[in-house]
XYZ file of C-alpha atoms in Angstrom:
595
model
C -31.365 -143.088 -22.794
C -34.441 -144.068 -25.244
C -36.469 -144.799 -21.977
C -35.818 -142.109 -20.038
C -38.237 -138.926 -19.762
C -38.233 -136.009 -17.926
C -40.771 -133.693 -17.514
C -42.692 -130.708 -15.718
C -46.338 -129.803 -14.387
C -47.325 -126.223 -15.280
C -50.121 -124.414 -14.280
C -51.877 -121.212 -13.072
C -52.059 -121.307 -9.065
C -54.728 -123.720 -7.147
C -54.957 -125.835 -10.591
C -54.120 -129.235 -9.314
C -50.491 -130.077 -10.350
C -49.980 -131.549 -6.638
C -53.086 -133.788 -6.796
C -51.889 -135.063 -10.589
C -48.629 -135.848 -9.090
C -50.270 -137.935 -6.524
C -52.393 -139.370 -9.203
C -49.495 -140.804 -11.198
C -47.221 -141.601 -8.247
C -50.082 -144.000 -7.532
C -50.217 -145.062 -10.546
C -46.812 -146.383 -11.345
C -46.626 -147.653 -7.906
C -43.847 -144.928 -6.827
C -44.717 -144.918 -2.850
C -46.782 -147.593 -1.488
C -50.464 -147.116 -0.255
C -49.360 -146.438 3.223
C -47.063 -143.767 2.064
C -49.602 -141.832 0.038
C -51.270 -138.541 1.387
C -52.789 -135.702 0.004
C -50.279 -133.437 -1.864
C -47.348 -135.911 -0.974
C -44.442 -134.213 -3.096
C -45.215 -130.207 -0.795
C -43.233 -131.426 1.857
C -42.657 -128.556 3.743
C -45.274 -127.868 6.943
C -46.118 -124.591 5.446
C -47.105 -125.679 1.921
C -49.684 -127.940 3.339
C -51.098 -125.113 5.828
C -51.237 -122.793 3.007
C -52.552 -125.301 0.572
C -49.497 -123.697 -2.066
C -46.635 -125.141 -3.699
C -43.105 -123.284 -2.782
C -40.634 -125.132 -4.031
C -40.457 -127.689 -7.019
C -39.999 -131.456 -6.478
C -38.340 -134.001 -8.388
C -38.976 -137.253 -8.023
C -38.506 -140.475 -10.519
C -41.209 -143.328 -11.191
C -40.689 -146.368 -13.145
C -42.921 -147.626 -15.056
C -43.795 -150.690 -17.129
C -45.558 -151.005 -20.299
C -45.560 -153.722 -22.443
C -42.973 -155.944 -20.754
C -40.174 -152.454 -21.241
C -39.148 -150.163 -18.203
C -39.546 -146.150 -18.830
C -37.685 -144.002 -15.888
C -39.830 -140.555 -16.168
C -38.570 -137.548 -13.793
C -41.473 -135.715 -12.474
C -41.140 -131.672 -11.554
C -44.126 -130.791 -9.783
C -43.914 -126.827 -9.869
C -45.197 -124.049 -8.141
C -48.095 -121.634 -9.280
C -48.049 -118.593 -7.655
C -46.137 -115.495 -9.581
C -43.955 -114.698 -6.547
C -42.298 -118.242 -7.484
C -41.950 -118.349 -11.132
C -38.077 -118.418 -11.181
C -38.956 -121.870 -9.085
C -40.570 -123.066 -12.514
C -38.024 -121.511 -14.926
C -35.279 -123.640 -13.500
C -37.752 -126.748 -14.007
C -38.373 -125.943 -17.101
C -34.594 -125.477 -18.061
C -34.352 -128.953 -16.948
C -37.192 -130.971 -18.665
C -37.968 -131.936 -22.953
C -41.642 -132.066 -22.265
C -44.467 -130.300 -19.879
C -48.194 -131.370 -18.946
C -50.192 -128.111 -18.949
C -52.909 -128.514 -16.663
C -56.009 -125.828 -17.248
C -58.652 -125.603 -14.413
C -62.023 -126.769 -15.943
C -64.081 -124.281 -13.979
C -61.661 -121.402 -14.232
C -60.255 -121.811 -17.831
C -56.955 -120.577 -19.233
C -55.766 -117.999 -16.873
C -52.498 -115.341 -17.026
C -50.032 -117.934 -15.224
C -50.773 -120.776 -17.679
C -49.983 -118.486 -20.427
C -46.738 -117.189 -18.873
C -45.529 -120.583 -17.815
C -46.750 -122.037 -21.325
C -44.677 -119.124 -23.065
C -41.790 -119.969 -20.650
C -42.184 -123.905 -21.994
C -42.228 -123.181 -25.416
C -39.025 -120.773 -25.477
C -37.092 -123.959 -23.990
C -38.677 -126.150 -27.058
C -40.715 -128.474 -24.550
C -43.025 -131.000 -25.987
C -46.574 -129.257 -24.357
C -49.217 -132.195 -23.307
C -52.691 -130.116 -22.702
C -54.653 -131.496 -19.716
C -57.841 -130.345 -18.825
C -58.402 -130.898 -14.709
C -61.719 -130.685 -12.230
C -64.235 -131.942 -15.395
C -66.365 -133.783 -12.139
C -67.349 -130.415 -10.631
C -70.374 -128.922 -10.982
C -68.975 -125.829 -12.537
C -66.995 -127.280 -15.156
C -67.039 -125.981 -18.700
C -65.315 -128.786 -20.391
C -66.342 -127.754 -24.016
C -65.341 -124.088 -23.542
C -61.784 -124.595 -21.773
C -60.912 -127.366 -24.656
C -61.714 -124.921 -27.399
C -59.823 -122.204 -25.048
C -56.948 -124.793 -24.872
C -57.008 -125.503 -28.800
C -56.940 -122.258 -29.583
C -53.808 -121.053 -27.198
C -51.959 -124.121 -28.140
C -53.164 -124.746 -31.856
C -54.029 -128.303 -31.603
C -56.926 -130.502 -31.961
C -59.487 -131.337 -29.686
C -58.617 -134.817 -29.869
C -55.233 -134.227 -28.056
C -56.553 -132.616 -24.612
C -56.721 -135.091 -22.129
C -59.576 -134.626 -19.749
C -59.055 -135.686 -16.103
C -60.036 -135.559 -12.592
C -56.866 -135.548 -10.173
C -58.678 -135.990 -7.430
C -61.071 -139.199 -8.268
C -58.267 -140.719 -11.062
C -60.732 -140.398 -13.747
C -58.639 -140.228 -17.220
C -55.215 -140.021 -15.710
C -54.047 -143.576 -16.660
C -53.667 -142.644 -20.376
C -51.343 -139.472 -19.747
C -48.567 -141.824 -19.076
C -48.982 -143.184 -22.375
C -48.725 -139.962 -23.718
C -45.736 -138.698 -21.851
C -43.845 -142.356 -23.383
C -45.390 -141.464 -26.703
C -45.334 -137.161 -27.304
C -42.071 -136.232 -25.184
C -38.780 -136.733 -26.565
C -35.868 -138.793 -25.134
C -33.430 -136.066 -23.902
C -30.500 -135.704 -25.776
C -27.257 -136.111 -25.257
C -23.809 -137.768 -26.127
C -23.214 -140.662 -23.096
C -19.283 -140.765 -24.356
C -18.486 -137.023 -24.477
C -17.344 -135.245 -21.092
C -19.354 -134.971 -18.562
C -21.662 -132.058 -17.834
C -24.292 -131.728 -15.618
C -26.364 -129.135 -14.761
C -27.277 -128.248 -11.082
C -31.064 -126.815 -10.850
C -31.382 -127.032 -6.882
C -30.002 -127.687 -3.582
C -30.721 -128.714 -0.144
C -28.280 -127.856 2.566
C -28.146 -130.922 5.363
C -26.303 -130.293 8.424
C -24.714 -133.922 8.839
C -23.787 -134.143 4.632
C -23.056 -130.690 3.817
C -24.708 -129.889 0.184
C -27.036 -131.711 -1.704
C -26.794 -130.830 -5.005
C -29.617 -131.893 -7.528
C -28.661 -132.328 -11.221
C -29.355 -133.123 -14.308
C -26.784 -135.246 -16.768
C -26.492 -133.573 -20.391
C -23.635 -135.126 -21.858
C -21.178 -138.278 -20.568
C -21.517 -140.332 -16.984
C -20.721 -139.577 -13.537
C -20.458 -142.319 -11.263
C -19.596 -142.732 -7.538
C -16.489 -141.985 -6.749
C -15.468 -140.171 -9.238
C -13.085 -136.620 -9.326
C -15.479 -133.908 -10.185
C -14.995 -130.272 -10.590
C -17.785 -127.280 -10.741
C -16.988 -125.018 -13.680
C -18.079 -121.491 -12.298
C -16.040 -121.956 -9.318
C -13.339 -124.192 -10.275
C -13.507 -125.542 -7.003
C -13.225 -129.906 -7.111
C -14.204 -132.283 -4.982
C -14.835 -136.100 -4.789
C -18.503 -137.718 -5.469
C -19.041 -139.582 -2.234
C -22.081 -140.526 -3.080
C -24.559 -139.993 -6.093
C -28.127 -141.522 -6.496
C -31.491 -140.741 -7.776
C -34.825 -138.840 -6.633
C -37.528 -140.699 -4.979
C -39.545 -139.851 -2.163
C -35.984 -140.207 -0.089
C -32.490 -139.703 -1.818
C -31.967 -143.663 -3.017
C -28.216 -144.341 -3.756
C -26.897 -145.975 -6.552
C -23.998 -146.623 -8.337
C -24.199 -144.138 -11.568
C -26.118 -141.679 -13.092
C -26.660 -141.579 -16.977
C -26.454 -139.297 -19.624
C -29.964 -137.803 -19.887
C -31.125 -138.778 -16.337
C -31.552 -136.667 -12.892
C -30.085 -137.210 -9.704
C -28.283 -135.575 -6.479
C -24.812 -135.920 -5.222
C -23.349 -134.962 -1.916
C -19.564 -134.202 -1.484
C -18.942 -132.634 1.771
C -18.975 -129.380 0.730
C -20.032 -127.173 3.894
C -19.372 -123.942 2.286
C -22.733 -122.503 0.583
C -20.556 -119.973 -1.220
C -19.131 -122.618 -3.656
C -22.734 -123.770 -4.831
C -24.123 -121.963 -7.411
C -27.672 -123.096 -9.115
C -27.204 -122.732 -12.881
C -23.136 -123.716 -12.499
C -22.152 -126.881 -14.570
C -20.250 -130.145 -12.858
C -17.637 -131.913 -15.324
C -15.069 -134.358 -14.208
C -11.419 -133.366 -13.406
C -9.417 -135.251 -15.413
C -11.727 -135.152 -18.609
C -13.101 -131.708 -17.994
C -15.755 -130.443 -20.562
C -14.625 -127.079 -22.822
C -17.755 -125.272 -21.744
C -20.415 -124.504 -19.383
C -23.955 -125.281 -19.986
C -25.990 -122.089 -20.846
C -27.738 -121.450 -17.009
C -30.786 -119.985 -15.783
C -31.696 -116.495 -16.164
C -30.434 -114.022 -13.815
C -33.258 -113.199 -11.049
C -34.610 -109.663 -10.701
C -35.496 -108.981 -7.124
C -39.072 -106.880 -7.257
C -39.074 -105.972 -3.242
C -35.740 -105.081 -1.108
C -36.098 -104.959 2.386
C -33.943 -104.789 5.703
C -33.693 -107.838 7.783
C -31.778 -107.785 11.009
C -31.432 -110.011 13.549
C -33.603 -108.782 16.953
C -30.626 -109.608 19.254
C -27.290 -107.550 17.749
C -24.847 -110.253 18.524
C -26.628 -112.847 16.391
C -25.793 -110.767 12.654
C -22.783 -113.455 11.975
C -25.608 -116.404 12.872
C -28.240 -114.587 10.172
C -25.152 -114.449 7.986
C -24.669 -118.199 7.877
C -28.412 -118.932 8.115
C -29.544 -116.370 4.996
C -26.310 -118.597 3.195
C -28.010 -121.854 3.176
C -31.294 -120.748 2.910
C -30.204 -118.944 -0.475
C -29.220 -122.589 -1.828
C -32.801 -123.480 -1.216
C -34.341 -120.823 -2.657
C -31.884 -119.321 -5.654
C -34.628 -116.152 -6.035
C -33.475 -114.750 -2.557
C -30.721 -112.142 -2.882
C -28.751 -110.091 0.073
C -26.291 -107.963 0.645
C -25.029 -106.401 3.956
C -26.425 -103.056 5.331
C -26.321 -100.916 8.448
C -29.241 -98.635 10.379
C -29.169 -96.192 13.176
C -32.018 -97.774 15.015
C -31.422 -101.558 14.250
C -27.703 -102.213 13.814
C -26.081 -104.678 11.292
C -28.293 -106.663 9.077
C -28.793 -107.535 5.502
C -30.713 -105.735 2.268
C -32.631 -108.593 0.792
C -34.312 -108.981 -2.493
C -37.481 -110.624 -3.053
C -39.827 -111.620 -6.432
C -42.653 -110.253 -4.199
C -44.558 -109.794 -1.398
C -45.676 -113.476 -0.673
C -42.238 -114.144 -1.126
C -40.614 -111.989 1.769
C -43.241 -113.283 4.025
C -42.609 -117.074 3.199
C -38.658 -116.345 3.177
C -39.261 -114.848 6.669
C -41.822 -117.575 7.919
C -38.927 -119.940 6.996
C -36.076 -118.852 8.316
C -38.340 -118.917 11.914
C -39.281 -122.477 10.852
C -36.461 -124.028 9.676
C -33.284 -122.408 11.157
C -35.082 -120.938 14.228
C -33.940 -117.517 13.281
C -35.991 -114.456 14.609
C -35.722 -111.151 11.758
C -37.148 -107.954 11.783
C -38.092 -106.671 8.559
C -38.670 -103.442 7.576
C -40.869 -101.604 4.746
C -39.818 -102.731 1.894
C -38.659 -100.227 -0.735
C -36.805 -99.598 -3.931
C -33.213 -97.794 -4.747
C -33.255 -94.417 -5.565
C -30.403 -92.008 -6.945
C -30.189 -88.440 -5.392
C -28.425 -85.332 -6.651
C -27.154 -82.961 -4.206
C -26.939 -79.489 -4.176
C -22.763 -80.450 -4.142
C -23.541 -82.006 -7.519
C -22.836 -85.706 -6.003
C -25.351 -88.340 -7.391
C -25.990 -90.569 -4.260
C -27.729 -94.473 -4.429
C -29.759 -94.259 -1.408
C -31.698 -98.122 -0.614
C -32.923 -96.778 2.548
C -34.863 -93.817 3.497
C -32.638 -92.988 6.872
C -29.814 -92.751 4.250
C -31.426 -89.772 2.711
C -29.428 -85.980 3.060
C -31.207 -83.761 5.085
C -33.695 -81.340 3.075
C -31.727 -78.843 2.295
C -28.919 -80.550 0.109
C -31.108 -82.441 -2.081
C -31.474 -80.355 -5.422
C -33.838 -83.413 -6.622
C -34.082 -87.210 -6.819
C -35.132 -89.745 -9.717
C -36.730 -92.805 -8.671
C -36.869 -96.030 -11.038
C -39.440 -96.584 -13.640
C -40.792 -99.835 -15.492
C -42.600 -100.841 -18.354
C -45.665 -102.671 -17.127
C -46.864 -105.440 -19.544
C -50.917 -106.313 -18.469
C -52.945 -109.260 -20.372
C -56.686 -108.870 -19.048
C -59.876 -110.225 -20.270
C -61.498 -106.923 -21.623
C -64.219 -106.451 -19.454
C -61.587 -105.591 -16.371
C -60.011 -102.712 -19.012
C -61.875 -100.221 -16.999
C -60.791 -100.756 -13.217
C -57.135 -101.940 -14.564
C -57.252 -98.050 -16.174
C -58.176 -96.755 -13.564
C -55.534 -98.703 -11.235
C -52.797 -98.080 -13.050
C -53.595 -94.361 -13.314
C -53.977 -94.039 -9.526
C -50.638 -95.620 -8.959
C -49.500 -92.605 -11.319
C -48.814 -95.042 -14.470
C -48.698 -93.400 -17.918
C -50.451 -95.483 -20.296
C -47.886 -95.999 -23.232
C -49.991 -98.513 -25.752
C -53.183 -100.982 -25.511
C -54.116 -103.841 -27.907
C -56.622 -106.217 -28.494
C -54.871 -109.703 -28.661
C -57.973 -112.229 -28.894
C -61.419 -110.474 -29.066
C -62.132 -110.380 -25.448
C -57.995 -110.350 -24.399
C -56.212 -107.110 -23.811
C -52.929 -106.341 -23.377
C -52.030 -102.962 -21.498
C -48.217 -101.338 -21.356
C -48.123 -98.271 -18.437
C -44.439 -96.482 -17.629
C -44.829 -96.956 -14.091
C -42.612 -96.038 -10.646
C -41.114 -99.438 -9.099
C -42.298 -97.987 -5.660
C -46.047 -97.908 -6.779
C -46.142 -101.665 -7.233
C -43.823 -103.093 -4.757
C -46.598 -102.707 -2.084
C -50.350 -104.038 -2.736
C -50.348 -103.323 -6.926
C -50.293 -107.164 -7.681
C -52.873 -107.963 -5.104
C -55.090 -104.966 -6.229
C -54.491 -106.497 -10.010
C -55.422 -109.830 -8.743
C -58.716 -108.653 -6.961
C -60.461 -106.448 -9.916
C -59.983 -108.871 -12.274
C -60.925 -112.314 -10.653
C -57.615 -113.218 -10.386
C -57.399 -112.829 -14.498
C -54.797 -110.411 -15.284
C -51.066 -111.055 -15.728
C -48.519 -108.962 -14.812
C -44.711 -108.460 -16.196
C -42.445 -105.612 -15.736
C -38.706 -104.833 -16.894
C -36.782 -101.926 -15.551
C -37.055 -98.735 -17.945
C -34.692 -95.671 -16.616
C -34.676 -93.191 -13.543
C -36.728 -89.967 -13.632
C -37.298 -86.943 -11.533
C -39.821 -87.217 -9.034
C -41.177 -84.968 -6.028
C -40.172 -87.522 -2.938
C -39.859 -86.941 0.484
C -39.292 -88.900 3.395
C -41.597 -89.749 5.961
C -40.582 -90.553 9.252
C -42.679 -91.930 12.313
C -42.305 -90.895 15.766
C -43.087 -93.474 18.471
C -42.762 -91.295 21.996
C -41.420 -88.517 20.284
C -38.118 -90.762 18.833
C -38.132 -91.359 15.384
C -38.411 -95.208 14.645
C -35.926 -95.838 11.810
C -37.113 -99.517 10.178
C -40.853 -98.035 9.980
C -39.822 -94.903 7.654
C -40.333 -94.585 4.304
C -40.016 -92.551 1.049
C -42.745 -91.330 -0.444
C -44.836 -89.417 -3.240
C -45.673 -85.923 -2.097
C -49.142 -86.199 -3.343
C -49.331 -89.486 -1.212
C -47.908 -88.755 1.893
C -50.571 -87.451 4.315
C -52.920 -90.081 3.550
C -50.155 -92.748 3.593
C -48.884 -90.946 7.098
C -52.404 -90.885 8.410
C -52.862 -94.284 7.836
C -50.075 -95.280 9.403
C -50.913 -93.536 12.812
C -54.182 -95.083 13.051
C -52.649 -98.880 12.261
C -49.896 -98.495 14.389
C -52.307 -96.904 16.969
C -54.440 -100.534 17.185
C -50.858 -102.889 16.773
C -48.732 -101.209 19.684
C -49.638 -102.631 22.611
C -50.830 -100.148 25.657
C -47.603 -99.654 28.257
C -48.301 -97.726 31.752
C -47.975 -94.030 29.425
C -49.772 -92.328 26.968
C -47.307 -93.097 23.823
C -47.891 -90.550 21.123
C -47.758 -91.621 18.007
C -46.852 -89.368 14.903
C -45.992 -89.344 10.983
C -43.847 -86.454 10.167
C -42.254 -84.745 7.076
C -38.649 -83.148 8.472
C -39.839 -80.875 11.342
C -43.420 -80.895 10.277
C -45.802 -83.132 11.657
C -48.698 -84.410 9.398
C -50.891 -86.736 11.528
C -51.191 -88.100 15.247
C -52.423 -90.495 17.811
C -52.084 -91.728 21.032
C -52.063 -95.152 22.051
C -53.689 -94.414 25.596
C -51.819 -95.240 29.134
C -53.258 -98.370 30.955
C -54.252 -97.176 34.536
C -55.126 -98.725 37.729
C -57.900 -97.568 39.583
C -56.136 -96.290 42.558
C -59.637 -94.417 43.537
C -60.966 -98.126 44.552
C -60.204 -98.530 47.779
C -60.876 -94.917 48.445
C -64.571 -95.206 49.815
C -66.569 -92.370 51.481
C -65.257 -89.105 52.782
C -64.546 -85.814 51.209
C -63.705 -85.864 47.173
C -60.220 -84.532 47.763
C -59.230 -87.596 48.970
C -59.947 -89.235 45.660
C -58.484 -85.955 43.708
C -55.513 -86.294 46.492
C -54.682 -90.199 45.079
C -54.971 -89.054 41.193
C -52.754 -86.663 41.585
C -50.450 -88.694 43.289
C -50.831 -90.943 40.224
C -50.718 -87.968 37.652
C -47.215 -87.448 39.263
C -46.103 -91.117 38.684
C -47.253 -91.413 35.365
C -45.457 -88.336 34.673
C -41.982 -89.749 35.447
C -42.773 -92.957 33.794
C -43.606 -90.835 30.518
C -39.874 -89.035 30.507
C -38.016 -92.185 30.463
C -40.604 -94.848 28.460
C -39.496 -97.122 25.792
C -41.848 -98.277 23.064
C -42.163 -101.879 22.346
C -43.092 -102.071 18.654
C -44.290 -105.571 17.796
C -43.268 -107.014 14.529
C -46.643 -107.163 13.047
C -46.626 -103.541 13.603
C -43.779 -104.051 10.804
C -45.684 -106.033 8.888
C -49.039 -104.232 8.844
C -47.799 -101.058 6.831
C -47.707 -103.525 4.109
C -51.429 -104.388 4.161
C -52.891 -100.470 4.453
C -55.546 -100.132 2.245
């Protein structure tokens, strides 16, 4: 166990934890040259076309100094906010972290939430300072930023460049040397703790773990403690670039196991394994529950596929332990499922990979929060979806959620953040100064003013500087109504939403004029409208694609010509009674980017 190490890469987005993981695969001779390839541990098609890390990676090197063999477990991690439960689980599962700090960007609100996350586990931080060959690199001023976050010396931030190898060599030394061993009793009961899985459709589940206390070894009875469902360890092995069998995993090390288990019900990331007949007394403390930022409707575009989406959204949650859903119904779409995301990236990449990887087609709708109305009958109602509203006239009111907003900005964005917040009707609750040029802002916001373009907006006025953290406060009154779009005069049901009053006829204006440029034209005039009940608020019409029946019409009185539109006019009319909109899903999609 004194030669094993496990540890994770942490770092604000676009920082270069994939290109140090390449760096140090390389260097301890993990995948041979032929292997190697830019960003080799994002595996997935869409992390290399999007240049972003979704999902962490585990993978073991060996390596040699001095004549003794050191086993380190690598967790590259992901950067983005919409995936920082992917780097809490890491985190739960490592004694040490390398924090890598851009030298042209500096210390930035990610690497101080994912440092804060580190140091609440106890990890052993290793400051790395990344990017000191480009041109814009402020080596001196990131160190001292780096010293002063982490209160260490100079002298102990390593300064590297992932993508020429300059400086890397010695960070091994310094994981061998600064991390601790992990911990653990190798005679004690088994328990293991699961931090990811991988469904494969010839093993069943892959589970990846990591062992705390005792042995497990092939073959053996286990049992998962959650569930108290047990099975038999067909085959257990350890993380490289492929799953590499072996005989036994040790106390302190990391490794997978597949059992045939086909059901993605009995997998739970967080649960403990033990062995049957020398169970452990208790669980390993998990992870931390997730709290789902976004809920939207996904349904499956033919109705006879909802049990396939079922299955599908089942082993995609094992993948991705952040995605939550529950079953819902609509008027206009059928069956489908209310899902929970961390964000808006999120739902998009959740949706982009359920296309990808299970070839499953969704339509999403607006995403939205849960609100809780009281009737005029004096019933308190949780309504998730705006075409489960009462009509008008039985609401007495409804409260919508609140949060507490937590902002740490440099102080030169104070100003636009203010004024941000204030638009997205925040009420400022307290401001302090925590360095002399770092602020930190608290606003009592609604949950519906941030689920749609808050964070982006946040990201834009302040360079990509401020962080953003939010818990759930209480419900309170607010003046809501629902606004519905008309598409041909029927109402479309995924595209409706509730809405501030004070917001609605821009937001409904808006609306028209997108949807007016996204529906594609059919052989009618389709009018399209935003209305509030019986009221409408704003139009447009997505004009009728004609032929020119006038064309072969040459010479001769005009009434021949009028005689042929008219005959037209007619046609079109009786087209127009009985036309059917075909709404595109970007149409969906695009009420999410209105500016």
């Amino acid at each position: 166990m004194k030669n094993i190490r496990n540890f994770c890469i942490i770092a604000h987005i676009d920082h270069g934890k994939s290109t140090l993981a390449d760096r140090l695969l390389e260097l301890t001779k993990t995948l041979s040259e032929r292997d190697m390839e830019a960003q080799v541990l994002d595996d997935m098609d869409l992390e290399k076309e999007k240049g972003i890390t979704i999902k962490s990676h585990a993978i073991q090197m060996e390596y040699l100094r001095n004549g003794e063999k050191f086993l380190l477990n690598l967790i590259d991690t992901p950067g983005h906010v919409d995936f920082s439960y992917e780097v809490s689980r890491s985190i739960a599962s490592c004694e040490g972290a390398l924090l890598v700090v851009d030298a042209s960007q500096g210390v930035q609100a990610q690497t101080i939430s994912n440092l804060y996350l580190a140091i609440d586990h106890g990890l052993e931080i290793i400051p790395v300072i990344n990017k000191i060959d480009m041109e814009s690199a402020q080596v001196e001023v990131v160190t001292d930023q780096v010293c002063e976050l982490l209160g260490c010396g100079p002298e102990e931030v390593f300064r590297i460049s992932a993508r020429t190898g300059e400086g890397v060599a010695p960070i091994l030394d310094a994981i061998v040397d600064r991390i601790p061993a992990p911990e653990g009793d190798p005679l004690a009961p088994l328990q293991a703790l699961i931090f990811d899985s991988v469904f494969n459709p010839f093993r069943g589940i892959i589970a990846y773990f990591k062992v705390k206390n005792g042995n497990l070894k092939k073959g053996d009875r286990i049992k998962f403690v959650n569930t108290g469902m047990d099975y038999t360890a067909e085959e257990v092995g350890i993380l490289k670039m492929k799953l590499k069998p072996c005989e036994g995993i040790n106390c302190g090390d990391v490794g997978y196991i597949i059992s045939g288990i086909k059901n993605a019900a009995e997998v739970k990331v967080g649960d403990t394994i033990t062995l049957f007949d020398n169970p452990t007394d208790k669980a390993i403390a998990g992870f931390e529950e997730v709290k789902p930022m976004v809920f939207a409707g996904m349904y499956p575009v033919q109705a006879d596929k909802f049990e396939e989406l079922r299955t599908t959204l089942e082993k995609f949650q094992l993948n991705d332990a952040s995605f939550v859903y529950e079953p819902e119904s609509s008027l206009a779409l059928g069956s489908g499922f209310r899902c929970g995301f961390l964000g808006l990236l999120h739902l998009e990449i959740v949706q982009e990979r359920l296309f990808r990887e299970f070839d499953m087609d969704v339509i999403t709708t607006v995403p939205n929060v849960s609100y809780k109305v009281y009737t005029t009958q004096g019933e308190i109602l949780d309504v998730h979806n705006p075409s489960g509203l009462p009509a008008p006239t039985l609401i007495d009111h409804i409260e919508e959620p609140f949060i507490r907003a937590q902002i740490i900005s440099k102080s030169e964005f104070f100003g636009p953040i203010m004024k941000l917040c204030l638009e997205k009707r925040g009420i400022l609750v307290s401001q302090h100064y925590i360095t002399a040029d770092r602020v930190e802002l608290n606003f009592d916001m609604p949950l519906s003013e941030i689920v749609f373009d808050f964070y982006d907006k946040l990201k834009s006025i302040s360079k990509g500087y401020a962080s953003f953290d939010y818990h759930l406060l209480d419900f309170r009154p607010s003046k809501l109504v629902r606004l519905d779009i008309l598409l041909n005069g029927e109402p479309a049901d995924a595209l409706s939403t509730l809405i501030h009053e004070d917001n609605a006829y821009d937001f409904g204006r808006k609306m028209c004029v997108k949807l007016k440029d996204l529906i594609p034209r059919q052989q009618f005039d389709i009018p399209v409208q935003a209305a509030i009940g019986a009221k409408i608020i704003a139009r447009e019409t997505v004009k009728q694609v004609r032929k020119d029946v006038t064309a072969k019409c040459y010479g001769g009185d005009v009434t021949r010509k009028r005689k042929l539109l008219e005959k037209q006019k007619e046609g079109k009319k009786r087209m127009r009674q009985i036309g059917k909109v075909q709404v595109p899903q970007s149409a969906f999609m695009a009420v999410l980017k209105l500016d």
